[in-house]
Amino acid sequence: QEFLEGCERSDKGKVLRAIAALTENSNFESAVKTIETALMYDAFDTDSLMNLHRRIHGGVRELPPLSLGDKLPRLTPVNPNLDAYDAGLTRRGGVSQC
């Protein structure tokens, strides 16, 4: 009920059909878990529902963030000479070529 209240009036039929499809494809408990997650994200459209369901129940493994530590080399900052770019992009007479 709470989920449907957050939906646009014109989208309620589509959302109900999506919920029915989720229930058919997996089971009612999985559909309910998907809707609970959608409520946490304030995602009330059918595309978000389907994507959340695939992410939660599709067997996609959540990977932890990578820690690179000190393995990346220290790069020196690049300070471009923008006046040189401006001069290259300007024709004689001060008219820009862009």
Short mmCIF file of C-alpha atoms in Angstrom, two decimals:
data_model
loop_
_atom_site.label_atom_id
_atom_site.label_comp_id
_atom_site.label_asym_id
_atom_site.label_seq_id
_atom_site.Cartn_x
_atom_site.Cartn_y
_atom_site.Cartn_z
CA GLN A 1 0.00 0.00 0.00
CA GLU A 2 2.79 2.42 0.96
CA PHE A 3 4.61 1.68 -2.29
CA LEU A 4 1.54 2.31 -4.44
CA GLU A 5 0.90 5.62 -2.68
CA GLY A 6 4.31 6.82 -3.89
CA CYS A 7 3.52 5.97 -7.51
CA GLU A 8 2.08 8.36 -10.05
CA ARG A 9 -1.59 7.69 -10.65
CA SER A 10 -0.97 6.91 -14.32
CA ASP A 11 1.77 4.38 -13.43
CA LYS A 12 -0.12 2.33 -10.82
CA GLY A 13 -1.43 -0.18 -13.39
CA LYS A 14 2.06 -0.67 -14.85
CA VAL A 15 3.55 -1.08 -11.39
CA LEU A 16 0.92 -3.63 -10.37
CA ARG A 17 1.61 -5.62 -13.56
CA ALA A 18 5.36 -5.47 -12.79
CA ILE A 19 4.76 -6.72 -9.24
CA ALA A 20 2.61 -9.55 -10.64
CA ALA A 21 5.41 -10.45 -13.08
CA LEU A 22 7.99 -10.45 -10.27
CA THR A 23 5.77 -12.73 -8.21
CA GLU A 24 5.27 -15.04 -11.19
CA ASN A 25 8.99 -15.16 -12.05
CA SER A 26 10.20 -15.86 -8.54
CA ASN A 27 7.82 -15.85 -5.57
CA PHE A 28 5.78 -13.49 -3.45
CA GLU A 29 8.48 -13.10 -0.78
CA SER A 30 11.04 -12.05 -3.39
CA ALA A 31 8.63 -9.50 -4.83
CA VAL A 32 7.98 -8.09 -1.35
CA LYS A 33 11.72 -7.82 -0.66
CA THR A 34 12.15 -5.97 -3.97
CA ILE A 35 9.38 -3.53 -3.05
CA GLU A 36 10.89 -2.94 0.41
CA THR A 37 14.21 -2.13 -1.25
CA ALA A 38 12.50 0.15 -3.76
CA LEU A 39 10.92 2.05 -0.86
CA MET A 40 14.36 2.61 0.67
CA TYR A 41 15.58 4.09 -2.66
CA ASP A 42 12.36 6.02 -3.39
CA ALA A 43 12.24 4.17 -6.71
CA PHE A 44 8.63 3.96 -7.85
CA ASP A 45 8.90 3.21 -11.56
CA THR A 46 8.68 -0.19 -13.23
CA ASP A 47 12.22 -0.11 -14.67
CA SER A 48 13.67 0.46 -11.21
CA LEU A 49 11.57 -2.37 -9.80
CA MET A 50 12.77 -4.83 -12.44
CA ASN A 51 16.43 -3.76 -12.07
CA LEU A 52 16.31 -3.97 -8.28
CA HIS A 53 14.75 -7.42 -8.49
CA ARG A 54 17.50 -8.64 -10.84
CA ARG A 55 20.18 -7.16 -8.61
CA ILE A 56 18.77 -8.65 -5.40
CA HIS A 57 17.69 -12.06 -6.68
CA GLY A 58 19.71 -12.55 -9.84
CA GLY A 59 22.77 -14.04 -8.22
CA VAL A 60 24.94 -11.05 -9.05
CA ARG A 61 27.72 -10.96 -6.53
CA GLU A 62 28.30 -7.67 -4.72
CA LEU A 63 32.02 -6.99 -4.80
CA PRO A 64 33.76 -5.00 -2.09
CA PRO A 65 35.45 -1.75 -3.09
CA LEU A 66 39.04 -2.10 -4.27
CA SER A 67 41.80 -0.64 -2.16
CA LEU A 68 44.74 0.48 -4.28
CA GLY A 69 46.79 1.76 -1.39
CA ASP A 70 50.18 3.06 -2.50
CA LYS A 71 50.31 1.01 -5.72
CA LEU A 72 49.50 3.98 -7.96
CA PRO A 73 52.39 6.19 -9.03
CA ARG A 74 52.38 9.81 -7.95
CA LEU A 75 51.67 11.96 -11.02
CA THR A 76 52.84 15.52 -11.47
CA PRO A 77 50.06 18.02 -12.08
CA VAL A 78 49.59 19.29 -15.62
CA ASN A 79 49.16 23.05 -15.97
CA PRO A 80 48.16 23.76 -19.57
CA ASN A 81 48.86 27.11 -21.17
CA LEU A 82 45.32 28.09 -22.12
CA ASP A 83 46.52 31.26 -23.85
CA ALA A 84 48.27 29.05 -26.41
CA TYR A 85 45.01 27.17 -27.02
CA ASP A 86 43.12 30.44 -27.41
CA ALA A 87 45.68 31.73 -29.88
CA GLY A 88 45.41 28.53 -31.93
CA LEU A 89 41.63 28.72 -32.04
CA THR A 90 41.46 32.38 -33.00
CA ARG A 91 41.85 33.54 -36.59
CA ARG A 92 43.34 36.79 -37.67
CA GLY A 93 41.13 39.68 -36.84
CA GLY A 94 40.03 38.20 -33.51
CA VAL A 95 37.26 35.95 -34.92
CA SER A 96 37.00 32.58 -33.18
CA GLN A 97 37.08 29.47 -35.36
CA CYS A 98 34.81 27.57 -32.98
#
